[in-house]
């Protein structure tokens, strides 16, 4: 029987990265959406949309729906995530469990918006994890141990320095 895949999403201001333990990095695309400003139709996402910046008529706008590590435009972010899920479904990932990073200082409203946007893609379940904890896990640090691990996470929209111990930020 087929098992459910768990993926990790780094929903960054500059790039979106999707990772699975089985396949490694599945997708790494710029967090950019190109849309028709007349009717709101999404024309392109990722690298294709980024390449449109500064080269389109006024009826097409290339925007970044994330700002400072959180959602600035919910509808565009949801559309971007749906297209990303469609792309990774080609590689056999369907209705995954999703672990998604959030900035340590994200408010409950910002965290809820991220969770809702990911749920709108049809994810089986969504778990939020603070970005420094995810970075420490990715660096194979002993995050659950009773020792202090200092992690520096430098992103396109936010940078965080944290001490990780017992699975969380101290």
Short mmCIF file of N, CA and C in Angstrom, two decimals:
data_model
loop_
_atom_site.label_atom_id
_atom_site.label_comp_id
_atom_site.label_asym_id
_atom_site.label_seq_id
_atom_site.Cartn_x
_atom_site.Cartn_y
_atom_site.Cartn_z
N UNK A 1 0.85 -1.19 0.00
CA UNK A 1 0.00 0.00 0.00
C UNK A 1 0.89 1.24 0.00
N UNK A 2 0.40 2.29 -0.59
CA UNK A 2 1.17 3.53 -0.68
C UNK A 2 1.07 4.31 0.62
N UNK A 3 2.21 4.82 1.09
CA UNK A 3 2.23 5.62 2.30
C UNK A 3 2.10 7.09 1.95
N UNK A 4 1.83 7.87 2.96
CA UNK A 4 1.73 9.31 2.77
C UNK A 4 3.11 9.93 2.88
N UNK A 5 3.42 10.80 1.96
CA UNK A 5 4.70 11.50 1.96
C UNK A 5 4.61 12.72 2.88
N UNK A 6 5.69 12.99 3.58
CA UNK A 6 5.80 14.21 4.36
C UNK A 6 6.82 15.09 3.66
N UNK A 7 6.45 16.34 3.45
CA UNK A 7 7.36 17.30 2.83
C UNK A 7 7.57 18.47 3.76
N UNK A 8 8.70 19.12 3.60
CA UNK A 8 8.99 20.36 4.31
C UNK A 8 8.97 21.50 3.31
N UNK A 9 8.35 22.60 3.69
CA UNK A 9 8.31 23.79 2.83
C UNK A 9 8.94 24.96 3.57
N UNK A 10 9.94 25.56 2.94
CA UNK A 10 10.50 26.82 3.42
C UNK A 10 9.86 27.89 2.56
N UNK A 11 8.86 28.53 3.11
CA UNK A 11 8.07 29.53 2.39
C UNK A 11 8.73 30.88 2.60
N UNK A 12 9.78 31.14 1.84
CA UNK A 12 10.58 32.33 2.05
C UNK A 12 10.15 33.54 1.25
N UNK A 13 10.64 34.68 1.66
CA UNK A 13 10.37 35.93 0.95
C UNK A 13 10.99 35.91 -0.44
N UNK A 14 12.18 35.35 -0.57
CA UNK A 14 12.89 35.32 -1.85
C UNK A 14 12.65 34.03 -2.63
N UNK A 15 12.63 32.89 -1.94
CA UNK A 15 12.49 31.58 -2.60
C UNK A 15 11.60 30.65 -1.80
N UNK A 16 11.00 29.71 -2.49
CA UNK A 16 10.25 28.62 -1.86
C UNK A 16 11.00 27.34 -2.16
N UNK A 17 11.29 26.60 -1.10
CA UNK A 17 12.00 25.34 -1.24
C UNK A 17 11.12 24.23 -0.70
N UNK A 18 11.01 23.13 -1.45
CA UNK A 18 10.24 21.96 -1.01
C UNK A 18 11.20 20.79 -0.91
N UNK A 19 11.14 20.09 0.22
CA UNK A 19 12.07 19.00 0.51
C UNK A 19 11.31 17.77 1.00
N UNK A 20 11.76 16.60 0.59
CA UNK A 20 11.27 15.36 1.19
C UNK A 20 12.48 14.51 1.56
N UNK A 21 12.34 13.77 2.64
CA UNK A 21 13.45 12.95 3.12
C UNK A 21 13.85 11.91 2.08
N UNK A 22 12.85 11.40 1.36
CA UNK A 22 13.11 10.36 0.36
C UNK A 22 13.81 10.90 -0.88
N UNK A 23 13.44 12.11 -1.31
CA UNK A 23 13.92 12.62 -2.59
C UNK A 23 14.85 13.83 -2.48
N UNK A 24 15.03 14.35 -1.28
CA UNK A 24 15.83 15.56 -1.13
C UNK A 24 15.05 16.78 -1.57
N UNK A 25 15.73 17.76 -2.16
CA UNK A 25 15.06 18.97 -2.63
C UNK A 25 14.27 18.64 -3.89
N UNK A 26 12.95 18.83 -3.80
CA UNK A 26 12.06 18.54 -4.92
C UNK A 26 11.89 19.78 -5.80
N UNK A 27 11.86 20.95 -5.16
CA UNK A 27 11.60 22.18 -5.90
C UNK A 27 12.27 23.34 -5.18
N UNK A 28 12.83 24.26 -5.94
CA UNK A 28 13.43 25.48 -5.41
C UNK A 28 13.15 26.57 -6.43
N UNK A 29 12.20 27.44 -6.12
CA UNK A 29 11.76 28.48 -7.07
C UNK A 29 11.69 29.83 -6.38
N UNK A 30 11.90 30.91 -7.11
CA UNK A 30 11.69 32.24 -6.55
C UNK A 30 10.23 32.42 -6.13
N UNK A 31 10.01 33.14 -5.04
CA UNK A 31 8.66 33.42 -4.54
C UNK A 31 8.08 34.61 -5.30
N UNK A 32 7.79 34.41 -6.57
CA UNK A 32 7.28 35.48 -7.44
C UNK A 32 6.09 34.96 -8.22
N UNK A 33 5.07 35.81 -8.34
CA UNK A 33 3.88 35.50 -9.13
C UNK A 33 3.68 36.61 -10.15
N UNK A 34 3.48 36.23 -11.41
CA UNK A 34 3.15 37.21 -12.46
C UNK A 34 1.65 37.09 -12.71
N UNK A 35 0.97 38.24 -12.70
CA UNK A 35 -0.46 38.19 -12.92
C UNK A 35 -0.93 39.29 -13.85
N UNK A 36 -2.06 39.01 -14.48
CA UNK A 36 -2.73 39.98 -15.33
C UNK A 36 -3.45 40.94 -14.39
N UNK A 37 -3.07 42.22 -14.41
CA UNK A 37 -3.66 43.19 -13.49
C UNK A 37 -5.09 43.56 -13.85
N UNK A 38 -5.52 43.22 -15.07
CA UNK A 38 -6.90 43.52 -15.46
C UNK A 38 -7.90 42.57 -14.82
N UNK A 39 -7.55 41.28 -14.74
CA UNK A 39 -8.51 40.30 -14.21
C UNK A 39 -7.96 39.44 -13.07
N UNK A 40 -6.70 39.65 -12.69
CA UNK A 40 -6.11 38.89 -11.58
C UNK A 40 -5.66 37.49 -11.92
N UNK A 41 -5.69 37.11 -13.19
CA UNK A 41 -5.27 35.78 -13.61
C UNK A 41 -3.77 35.59 -13.40
N UNK A 42 -3.40 34.47 -12.77
CA UNK A 42 -1.99 34.15 -12.59
C UNK A 42 -1.45 33.65 -13.91
N UNK A 43 -0.38 34.28 -14.40
CA UNK A 43 0.22 33.93 -15.68
C UNK A 43 1.45 33.04 -15.53
N UNK A 44 2.19 33.24 -14.45
CA UNK A 44 3.41 32.45 -14.24
C UNK A 44 3.81 32.55 -12.77
N UNK A 45 4.60 31.57 -12.34
CA UNK A 45 5.15 31.61 -10.98
C UNK A 45 6.64 31.27 -11.04
N UNK A 46 7.31 31.51 -9.94
CA UNK A 46 8.70 31.08 -9.82
C UNK A 46 9.66 31.80 -10.75
N UNK A 47 10.60 31.04 -11.30
CA UNK A 47 11.65 31.60 -12.15
C UNK A 47 11.06 32.30 -13.37
N UNK A 48 10.05 31.69 -13.97
CA UNK A 48 9.42 32.29 -15.15
C UNK A 48 8.84 33.67 -14.81
N UNK A 49 8.18 33.78 -13.66
CA UNK A 49 7.61 35.07 -13.24
C UNK A 49 8.72 36.06 -12.89
N UNK A 50 9.78 35.59 -12.25
CA UNK A 50 10.89 36.47 -11.87
C UNK A 50 11.53 37.08 -13.11
N UNK A 51 11.66 36.29 -14.17
CA UNK A 51 12.27 36.79 -15.40
C UNK A 51 11.41 37.85 -16.09
N UNK A 52 10.15 37.97 -15.70
CA UNK A 52 9.26 38.98 -16.28
C UNK A 52 9.42 40.35 -15.63
N UNK A 53 10.04 40.40 -14.44
CA UNK A 53 10.16 41.66 -13.71
C UNK A 53 10.84 42.71 -14.58
N UNK A 54 10.18 43.85 -14.75
CA UNK A 54 10.71 44.96 -15.53
C UNK A 54 10.64 44.79 -17.03
N UNK A 55 10.01 43.71 -17.52
CA UNK A 55 9.98 43.45 -18.96
C UNK A 55 8.57 43.28 -19.50
N UNK A 56 7.58 43.70 -18.75
CA UNK A 56 6.20 43.45 -19.16
C UNK A 56 5.42 44.75 -19.34
N UNK A 57 4.32 44.68 -20.09
CA UNK A 57 3.45 45.85 -20.19
C UNK A 57 2.77 46.10 -18.85
N UNK A 58 2.13 47.24 -18.72
CA UNK A 58 1.50 47.60 -17.45
C UNK A 58 0.37 46.65 -17.06
N UNK A 59 -0.14 45.89 -18.00
CA UNK A 59 -1.23 44.95 -17.69
C UNK A 59 -0.73 43.66 -17.02
N UNK A 60 0.59 43.51 -16.91
CA UNK A 60 1.17 42.34 -16.25
C UNK A 60 2.08 42.83 -15.13
N UNK A 61 1.88 42.27 -13.95
CA UNK A 61 2.67 42.66 -12.79
C UNK A 61 3.30 41.43 -12.16
N UNK A 62 4.59 41.49 -11.89
CA UNK A 62 5.29 40.41 -11.19
C UNK A 62 5.49 40.86 -9.75
N UNK A 63 4.93 40.10 -8.80
CA UNK A 63 4.96 40.50 -7.39
C UNK A 63 5.45 39.36 -6.51
N UNK A 64 5.93 39.74 -5.34
CA UNK A 64 6.33 38.77 -4.31
C UNK A 64 5.22 38.78 -3.25
N UNK A 65 4.48 37.67 -3.11
CA UNK A 65 3.36 37.65 -2.17
C UNK A 65 3.77 37.47 -0.70
N UNK A 66 5.07 37.26 -0.46
CA UNK A 66 5.58 37.12 0.91
C UNK A 66 6.41 38.36 1.24
N UNK A 67 6.32 38.82 2.49
CA UNK A 67 7.13 39.96 2.93
C UNK A 67 7.59 39.68 4.35
N UNK A 68 8.87 39.83 4.57
CA UNK A 68 9.46 39.61 5.89
C UNK A 68 9.13 38.22 6.45
N UNK A 69 9.07 37.23 5.55
CA UNK A 69 8.86 35.85 5.97
C UNK A 69 7.42 35.46 6.24
N UNK A 70 6.48 36.39 6.07
CA UNK A 70 5.07 36.08 6.28
C UNK A 70 4.26 36.50 5.05
N UNK A 71 3.01 36.08 5.02
CA UNK A 71 2.16 36.32 3.86
C UNK A 71 1.73 37.78 3.79
N UNK A 72 2.01 38.43 2.67
CA UNK A 72 1.56 39.80 2.42
C UNK A 72 0.28 39.79 1.59
N UNK A 73 0.11 38.79 0.73
CA UNK A 73 -1.09 38.66 -0.11
C UNK A 73 -1.54 37.19 -0.05
N UNK A 74 -2.61 36.95 0.72
CA UNK A 74 -3.06 35.57 0.96
C UNK A 74 -3.46 34.86 -0.33
N UNK A 75 -4.25 35.51 -1.17
CA UNK A 75 -4.74 34.86 -2.38
C UNK A 75 -3.59 34.49 -3.33
N UNK A 76 -2.65 35.41 -3.51
CA UNK A 76 -1.51 35.11 -4.39
C UNK A 76 -0.63 34.01 -3.81
N UNK A 77 -0.42 34.03 -2.49
CA UNK A 77 0.39 32.98 -1.87
C UNK A 77 -0.30 31.63 -2.01
N UNK A 78 -1.62 31.60 -1.80
CA UNK A 78 -2.37 30.35 -1.96
C UNK A 78 -2.26 29.83 -3.39
N UNK A 79 -2.39 30.73 -4.36
CA UNK A 79 -2.26 30.34 -5.77
C UNK A 79 -0.87 29.82 -6.08
N UNK A 80 0.14 30.48 -5.54
CA UNK A 80 1.53 30.05 -5.73
C UNK A 80 1.73 28.65 -5.14
N UNK A 81 1.22 28.43 -3.94
CA UNK A 81 1.35 27.12 -3.30
C UNK A 81 0.59 26.03 -4.05
N UNK A 82 -0.59 26.35 -4.55
CA UNK A 82 -1.35 25.36 -5.33
C UNK A 82 -0.57 24.93 -6.58
N UNK A 83 0.05 25.89 -7.25
CA UNK A 83 0.84 25.56 -8.44
C UNK A 83 2.07 24.75 -8.06
N UNK A 84 2.69 25.07 -6.95
CA UNK A 84 3.84 24.29 -6.49
C UNK A 84 3.42 22.86 -6.19
N UNK A 85 2.29 22.69 -5.51
CA UNK A 85 1.81 21.33 -5.21
C UNK A 85 1.47 20.58 -6.50
N UNK A 86 0.94 21.29 -7.49
CA UNK A 86 0.65 20.64 -8.77
C UNK A 86 1.95 20.16 -9.41
N UNK A 87 2.97 20.99 -9.35
CA UNK A 87 4.26 20.62 -9.95
C UNK A 87 4.90 19.43 -9.25
N UNK A 88 4.84 19.40 -7.92
CA UNK A 88 5.49 18.28 -7.23
C UNK A 88 4.64 17.01 -7.29
N UNK A 89 3.36 17.13 -7.61
CA UNK A 89 2.52 15.93 -7.74
C UNK A 89 2.97 15.09 -8.93
N UNK A 90 3.61 15.74 -9.91
CA UNK A 90 4.15 15.02 -11.07
C UNK A 90 5.21 14.01 -10.63
N UNK A 91 5.94 14.34 -9.54
CA UNK A 91 6.97 13.43 -9.05
C UNK A 91 6.41 12.41 -8.05
N UNK A 92 5.09 12.29 -7.99
CA UNK A 92 4.47 11.28 -7.15
C UNK A 92 4.05 11.74 -5.77
N UNK A 93 4.20 13.02 -5.46
CA UNK A 93 3.81 13.54 -4.16
C UNK A 93 2.39 14.08 -4.26
N UNK A 94 1.44 13.40 -3.59
CA UNK A 94 0.05 13.82 -3.62
C UNK A 94 -0.52 13.85 -2.21
N UNK A 95 -1.26 14.89 -1.89
CA UNK A 95 -1.86 15.07 -0.57
C UNK A 95 -0.87 14.76 0.56
N UNK A 96 0.26 15.47 0.57
CA UNK A 96 1.28 15.18 1.58
C UNK A 96 0.94 15.76 2.94
N UNK A 97 1.60 15.24 3.95
CA UNK A 97 1.67 15.92 5.24
C UNK A 97 2.73 17.00 5.04
N UNK A 98 2.47 18.20 5.53
CA UNK A 98 3.38 19.32 5.27
C UNK A 98 3.88 19.92 6.58
N UNK A 99 5.19 20.08 6.66
CA UNK A 99 5.82 20.84 7.73
C UNK A 99 6.31 22.12 7.08
N UNK A 100 5.87 23.27 7.59
CA UNK A 100 6.21 24.54 6.97
C UNK A 100 6.84 25.48 8.00
N UNK A 101 7.87 26.19 7.58
CA UNK A 101 8.61 27.10 8.46
C UNK A 101 7.88 28.42 8.63
N UNK A 102 8.00 28.98 9.84
CA UNK A 102 7.50 30.33 10.11
C UNK A 102 8.59 31.09 10.87
N UNK A 103 8.65 32.40 10.70
CA UNK A 103 9.60 33.17 11.48
C UNK A 103 9.27 33.05 12.98
N UNK A 104 10.29 33.10 13.82
CA UNK A 104 10.08 32.99 15.26
C UNK A 104 9.13 34.06 15.78
N UNK A 105 9.23 35.25 15.24
CA UNK A 105 8.40 36.36 15.71
C UNK A 105 7.05 36.48 15.04
N UNK A 106 6.63 35.50 14.26
CA UNK A 106 5.34 35.58 13.57
C UNK A 106 4.21 35.59 14.60
N UNK A 107 3.21 36.43 14.36
CA UNK A 107 2.05 36.49 15.25
C UNK A 107 1.16 35.28 15.01
N UNK A 108 0.20 35.08 15.89
CA UNK A 108 -0.73 33.96 15.72
C UNK A 108 -1.56 34.13 14.44
N UNK A 109 -1.87 35.36 14.09
CA UNK A 109 -2.62 35.63 12.85
C UNK A 109 -1.77 35.29 11.63
N UNK A 110 -0.49 35.67 11.65
CA UNK A 110 0.41 35.36 10.54
C UNK A 110 0.64 33.85 10.42
N UNK A 111 0.77 33.18 11.56
CA UNK A 111 0.94 31.72 11.54
C UNK A 111 -0.32 31.05 11.00
N UNK A 112 -1.47 31.55 11.39
CA UNK A 112 -2.74 30.98 10.91
C UNK A 112 -2.88 31.17 9.40
N UNK A 113 -2.47 32.33 8.90
CA UNK A 113 -2.54 32.59 7.45
C UNK A 113 -1.66 31.61 6.69
N UNK A 114 -0.46 31.34 7.20
CA UNK A 114 0.43 30.38 6.54
C UNK A 114 -0.20 28.99 6.55
N UNK A 115 -0.72 28.59 7.70
CA UNK A 115 -1.36 27.28 7.82
C UNK A 115 -2.55 27.16 6.87
N UNK A 116 -3.39 28.18 6.83
CA UNK A 116 -4.57 28.17 5.95
C UNK A 116 -4.18 28.12 4.48
N UNK A 117 -3.14 28.87 4.10
CA UNK A 117 -2.70 28.87 2.70
C UNK A 117 -2.21 27.49 2.29
N UNK A 118 -1.47 26.82 3.17
CA UNK A 118 -0.98 25.47 2.85
C UNK A 118 -2.14 24.48 2.83
N UNK A 119 -3.07 24.60 3.77
CA UNK A 119 -4.25 23.71 3.78
C UNK A 119 -5.07 23.86 2.51
N UNK A 120 -5.11 25.06 1.95
CA UNK A 120 -5.91 25.30 0.74
C UNK A 120 -5.40 24.52 -0.46
N UNK A 121 -4.19 23.95 -0.35
CA UNK A 121 -3.62 23.17 -1.45
C UNK A 121 -4.07 21.72 -1.42
N UNK A 122 -4.78 21.33 -0.37
CA UNK A 122 -5.21 19.94 -0.24
C UNK A 122 -4.26 19.10 0.58
N UNK A 123 -3.37 19.74 1.32
CA UNK A 123 -2.44 18.99 2.17
C UNK A 123 -3.22 18.15 3.18
N UNK A 124 -2.73 16.96 3.46
CA UNK A 124 -3.37 16.06 4.42
C UNK A 124 -3.33 16.65 5.83
N UNK A 125 -2.16 17.19 6.21
CA UNK A 125 -2.01 17.85 7.50
C UNK A 125 -0.94 18.93 7.38
N UNK A 126 -0.98 19.91 8.28
CA UNK A 126 -0.01 21.00 8.27
C UNK A 126 0.53 21.19 9.68
N UNK A 127 1.85 21.20 9.80
CA UNK A 127 2.52 21.46 11.07
C UNK A 127 3.44 22.65 10.85
N UNK A 128 3.38 23.64 11.74
CA UNK A 128 4.26 24.80 11.65
C UNK A 128 5.47 24.59 12.56
N UNK A 129 6.63 25.01 12.09
CA UNK A 129 7.87 24.90 12.85
C UNK A 129 8.65 26.20 12.68
N UNK A 130 9.26 26.66 13.75
CA UNK A 130 10.03 27.91 13.66
C UNK A 130 11.25 27.70 12.77
N UNK A 131 11.55 28.72 11.96
CA UNK A 131 12.64 28.63 10.98
C UNK A 131 13.98 28.22 11.59
N UNK A 132 14.40 28.79 12.73
CA UNK A 132 15.69 28.37 13.28
C UNK A 132 15.72 26.88 13.68
N UNK A 133 14.59 26.36 14.16
CA UNK A 133 14.53 24.94 14.51
C UNK A 133 14.67 24.09 13.25
N UNK A 134 13.97 24.50 12.18
CA UNK A 134 14.08 23.78 10.91
C UNK A 134 15.51 23.83 10.38
N UNK A 135 16.15 24.98 10.49
CA UNK A 135 17.54 25.12 10.03
C UNK A 135 18.46 24.21 10.84
N UNK A 136 18.24 24.13 12.14
CA UNK A 136 19.06 23.27 13.00
C UNK A 136 18.86 21.80 12.65
N UNK A 137 17.62 21.41 12.39
CA UNK A 137 17.35 20.03 11.98
C UNK A 137 18.04 19.75 10.65
N UNK A 138 17.94 20.70 9.72
CA UNK A 138 18.59 20.55 8.42
C UNK A 138 20.10 20.45 8.52
N UNK A 139 20.67 21.09 9.54
CA UNK A 139 22.12 21.03 9.75
C UNK A 139 22.51 19.81 10.58
N UNK A 140 21.53 18.97 10.87
CA UNK A 140 21.75 17.72 11.63
C UNK A 140 22.30 17.97 13.03
N UNK A 141 21.85 19.08 13.64
CA UNK A 141 22.23 19.36 15.02
C UNK A 141 21.33 18.56 15.97
N UNK A 142 21.81 18.23 17.15
CA UNK A 142 21.01 17.46 18.10
C UNK A 142 19.97 18.34 18.80
N UNK A 143 18.93 18.74 18.08
CA UNK A 143 17.97 19.73 18.58
C UNK A 143 17.17 19.25 19.79
N UNK A 144 16.95 17.97 19.93
CA UNK A 144 16.14 17.45 21.04
C UNK A 144 16.97 17.22 22.30
N UNK A 145 18.26 17.36 22.21
CA UNK A 145 19.16 17.10 23.34
C UNK A 145 19.20 18.29 24.30
N UNK A 146 19.61 18.04 25.56
CA UNK A 146 19.71 19.12 26.54
C UNK A 146 21.02 19.90 26.42
N UNK A 147 21.33 20.30 25.19
CA UNK A 147 22.52 21.12 24.93
C UNK A 147 22.10 22.33 24.12
N UNK A 148 22.85 23.40 24.24
CA UNK A 148 22.54 24.61 23.49
C UNK A 148 23.21 24.56 22.12
N UNK A 149 22.44 24.79 21.08
CA UNK A 149 22.95 24.89 19.72
C UNK A 149 22.60 26.28 19.21
N UNK A 150 23.60 27.03 18.79
CA UNK A 150 23.35 28.35 18.22
C UNK A 150 23.19 28.18 16.72
N UNK A 151 22.14 28.77 16.18
CA UNK A 151 21.87 28.67 14.74
C UNK A 151 21.64 30.08 14.19
N UNK A 152 22.20 30.34 13.03
CA UNK A 152 21.98 31.60 12.32
C UNK A 152 21.29 31.25 11.02
N UNK A 153 20.09 31.77 10.82
CA UNK A 153 19.30 31.51 9.62
C UNK A 153 19.19 32.83 8.85
N UNK A 154 19.89 32.91 7.73
CA UNK A 154 19.89 34.13 6.92
C UNK A 154 19.02 33.89 5.70
N UNK A 155 17.93 34.64 5.60
CA UNK A 155 17.01 34.48 4.49
C UNK A 155 16.91 35.75 3.68
N UNK A 156 16.09 35.71 2.64
CA UNK A 156 15.90 36.86 1.76
C UNK A 156 15.09 37.98 2.39
N UNK A 157 14.23 37.66 3.35
CA UNK A 157 13.38 38.67 3.97
C UNK A 157 13.62 38.82 5.45
N UNK A 158 14.09 37.77 6.10
CA UNK A 158 14.37 37.82 7.53
C UNK A 158 15.66 37.06 7.81
N UNK A 159 16.31 37.45 8.89
CA UNK A 159 17.46 36.71 9.40
C UNK A 159 17.23 36.52 10.89
N UNK A 160 17.54 35.32 11.38
CA UNK A 160 17.30 35.03 12.79
C UNK A 160 18.51 34.33 13.39
N UNK A 161 18.79 34.67 14.63
CA UNK A 161 19.81 33.98 15.41
C UNK A 161 19.07 33.41 16.62
N UNK A 162 19.27 32.11 16.88
CA UNK A 162 18.54 31.49 17.98
C UNK A 162 19.40 30.44 18.66
N UNK A 163 19.07 30.18 19.91
CA UNK A 163 19.65 29.07 20.65
C UNK A 163 18.58 27.99 20.71
N UNK A 164 18.93 26.80 20.26
CA UNK A 164 17.99 25.68 20.20
C UNK A 164 18.39 24.65 21.24
N UNK A 165 17.42 24.20 22.03
CA UNK A 165 17.64 23.14 23.01
C UNK A 165 16.30 22.48 23.30
N UNK A 166 16.30 21.19 23.56
CA UNK A 166 15.07 20.44 23.84
C UNK A 166 14.01 20.65 22.76
N UNK A 167 14.42 20.79 21.51
CA UNK A 167 13.50 20.87 20.39
C UNK A 167 12.86 22.22 20.13
N UNK A 168 13.30 23.26 20.83
CA UNK A 168 12.69 24.56 20.61
C UNK A 168 13.69 25.69 20.79
N UNK A 169 13.21 26.90 20.53
CA UNK A 169 14.02 28.10 20.69
C UNK A 169 14.00 28.49 22.17
N UNK A 170 15.20 28.70 22.72
CA UNK A 170 15.32 29.08 24.13
C UNK A 170 15.11 30.57 24.27
#
